[in-house]
């Protein structure tokens, strides 16, 4: 807004004392201060309001005004409440530095002026930004000329002072404004994603208001242009709206650090326009995945139908340059299998599992929409299969091999996924070992599928298992019937649990430590901070209560399995 417009607003009680030739200056903000030197808090274009508390004598006016002029402020407005008439020395100083000067009537609060200026400036900025967003959207609709979502987020930050980020459904940072300050921490992203998915599953319309670590966020869904809003309850509307479960685990979201509940319609419409613009980027990303998905589908069909290794190897040579540009053929591959299931069976889980694998197989520290260009995922029915190329396989410090690890896949995404699955969905994953040839792919696929079945036998909405567990007792435990499991553990552990409850003897912790120390009296006593004789007394009590002998291998094994199944 212009300074001239302030004089035309009678409610502001402003009287011009000097600078009539400068009234076409643009006001970009407002600041109230009584500091002798407020320049460090000024960025230019402000209307500065002051009660003159900084002024002790006439000599103070010129330095104060000079600092304001050097900072590029639009004008100075001095209140009459403290000194009555505005001092002549201040009028002279403002004239000297060509700084417009207003007097504020004592009946007008600075807050009234501040509110008016902020409202006017914000409205004008929103209008300008809306035009930019519309132009940007038209550019991106015809191609990727607009520069991606980061450009619009930068506009939100610079023109509307809104910190905003685009997040994946699992909370990975897709884009963020460079003027928004520090990026959101990973745990905050995951929690915001979980809140968004939970609100979406209840059928609530966005934006969703969330209070997180003392800050308020508004979460706007970003849906593909082909996705219409889903109805509550996971059903399908009479108009043909898609079931929310088809897209809830693949849609991005826009997180804005602000409370949108009291926004005017114009600003809400602007943010909706931003989400539509970002949806264009998401659709472009999905279209770019078509080639990789087709390659994965072709390789999967060859492996499942028992094609000759030479034919599979030829197809892999075609896939490798697409998935690993510049690196030639991949020396190793891994297979990851995922299954998404919904109660009732009305929603096909394969596309959901496919989108999830394309998301969670990305490095959680990677940002932007493109890191999944190194993953090929196909789906059939409720199952999705990912073919993951590995440039090399090395041994980590803990002795494990590099590549995809089942326990790490779900570490940061379990919370958001559980919220999106609610109480009627389930996701299970299995991971194979790395193989170095086409001959090994069929075995890797079966290994990943078997690991997924191990994960499916466990409790919980989101579970994963790796190939390492297929050569361990862990493979057998999930398939033990519940009634057999309860009877076995009760027979061995209930006498110890009851004794601990009555005497606080800690026999169960002692048994766990003893087995974990491979029956070593010295190491176990050291771990428990006990004298060896005290440890021997406790082990003797365990043997007396259960009728077992902990010097015998088979009795140690029974206790070990009972503890694992309890």
mmCIF file of N, CA, C and O in Angstrom, residues 74 100 128 155 197 202 212 248 269 296 352 356 373 393 400 411 452 505 532:
data_model
loop_
_atom_site.group_PDB
_atom_site.id
_atom_site.type_symbol
_atom_site.label_atom_id
_atom_site.label_comp_id
_atom_site.label_asym_id
_atom_site.label_seq_id
_atom_site.Cartn_x
_atom_site.Cartn_y
_atom_site.Cartn_z
ATOM 1 N N UNK A 74 9.839 3.474 5.118
ATOM 2 C CA UNK A 74 8.943 4.273 4.278
ATOM 3 C C UNK A 74 8.580 5.598 4.948
ATOM 4 O O UNK A 74 8.490 6.639 4.274
ATOM 5 N N UNK A 100 9.209 11.033 5.344
ATOM 6 C CA UNK A 100 7.864 11.496 5.694
ATOM 7 C C UNK A 100 7.588 11.303 7.182
ATOM 8 O O UNK A 100 7.938 10.263 7.762
ATOM 9 N N UNK A 128 -1.192 -10.501 -5.484
ATOM 10 C CA UNK A 128 -0.057 -10.614 -6.388
ATOM 11 C C UNK A 128 0.429 -12.056 -6.474
ATOM 12 O O UNK A 128 0.745 -12.561 -7.550
ATOM 13 N N UNK A 155 7.877 -18.378 -2.718
ATOM 14 C CA UNK A 155 6.971 -17.237 -2.803
ATOM 15 C C UNK A 155 6.123 -17.116 -1.536
ATOM 16 O O UNK A 155 5.893 -16.019 -1.024
ATOM 17 N N UNK A 197 -2.521 -38.338 8.091
ATOM 18 C CA UNK A 197 -3.134 -39.600 7.681
ATOM 19 C C UNK A 197 -4.284 -39.982 8.606
ATOM 20 O O UNK A 197 -5.319 -40.483 8.145
ATOM 21 N N UNK A 202 -10.383 -40.383 8.996
ATOM 22 C CA UNK A 202 -11.666 -40.088 9.635
ATOM 23 C C UNK A 202 -12.626 -39.369 8.690
ATOM 24 O O UNK A 202 -13.779 -39.158 9.041
ATOM 25 N N UNK A 212 2.121 -28.861 17.441
ATOM 26 C CA UNK A 212 3.283 -29.724 17.571
ATOM 27 C C UNK A 212 4.443 -28.932 18.152
ATOM 28 O O UNK A 212 4.896 -27.950 17.553
ATOM 29 N N UNK A 248 -4.649 -42.893 0.301
ATOM 30 C CA UNK A 248 -4.223 -42.274 1.561
ATOM 31 C C UNK A 248 -2.738 -42.485 1.831
ATOM 32 O O UNK A 248 -2.078 -41.636 2.433
ATOM 33 N N UNK A 269 -8.168 -20.088 -0.687
ATOM 34 C CA UNK A 269 -8.188 -20.416 -2.116
ATOM 35 C C UNK A 269 -6.785 -20.393 -2.697
ATOM 36 O O UNK A 269 -6.433 -21.218 -3.559
ATOM 37 N N UNK A 296 10.298 -53.565 -14.315
ATOM 38 C CA UNK A 296 10.142 -54.472 -13.174
ATOM 39 C C UNK A 296 9.107 -55.552 -13.476
ATOM 40 O O UNK A 296 9.289 -56.721 -13.118
ATOM 41 N N UNK A 352 -1.357 -49.931 -3.705
ATOM 42 C CA UNK A 352 -0.971 -49.285 -2.447
ATOM 43 C C UNK A 352 0.425 -49.736 -2.035
ATOM 44 O O UNK A 352 1.284 -48.929 -1.677
ATOM 45 N N UNK A 356 3.971 -47.583 -1.724
ATOM 46 C CA UNK A 356 4.718 -47.595 -0.468
ATOM 47 C C UNK A 356 6.169 -48.001 -0.680
ATOM 48 O O UNK A 356 7.082 -47.378 -0.131
ATOM 49 N N UNK A 373 14.014 -42.756 -8.515
ATOM 50 C CA UNK A 373 14.348 -43.140 -9.880
ATOM 51 C C UNK A 373 15.287 -44.326 -9.933
ATOM 52 O O UNK A 373 15.627 -44.789 -11.013
ATOM 53 N N UNK A 393 28.162 -54.494 -3.051
ATOM 54 C CA UNK A 393 27.774 -54.987 -1.734
ATOM 55 C C UNK A 393 29.031 -55.083 -0.883
ATOM 56 O O UNK A 393 30.004 -55.732 -1.265
ATOM 57 N N UNK A 400 27.233 -57.235 8.988
ATOM 58 C CA UNK A 400 26.137 -57.388 8.049
ATOM 59 C C UNK A 400 26.516 -56.786 6.701
ATOM 60 O O UNK A 400 27.433 -55.972 6.590
ATOM 61 N N UNK A 411 11.759 -48.127 10.283
ATOM 62 C CA UNK A 411 12.138 -47.423 11.508
ATOM 63 C C UNK A 411 11.477 -46.060 11.609
ATOM 64 O O UNK A 411 10.931 -45.691 12.660
ATOM 65 N N UNK A 452 8.365 -62.329 4.061
ATOM 66 C CA UNK A 452 7.135 -61.555 4.275
ATOM 67 C C UNK A 452 6.110 -62.383 5.037
ATOM 68 O O UNK A 452 5.369 -61.867 5.887
ATOM 69 N N UNK A 505 12.070 -61.688 43.940
ATOM 70 C CA UNK A 505 13.357 -62.401 43.857
ATOM 71 C C UNK A 505 14.073 -62.176 42.533
ATOM 72 O O UNK A 505 15.254 -62.538 42.401
ATOM 73 N N UNK A 532 28.843 -64.362 43.051
ATOM 74 C CA UNK A 532 28.579 -65.621 42.345
ATOM 75 C C UNK A 532 27.730 -66.552 43.199
ATOM 76 O O UNK A 532 26.858 -67.276 42.683
#
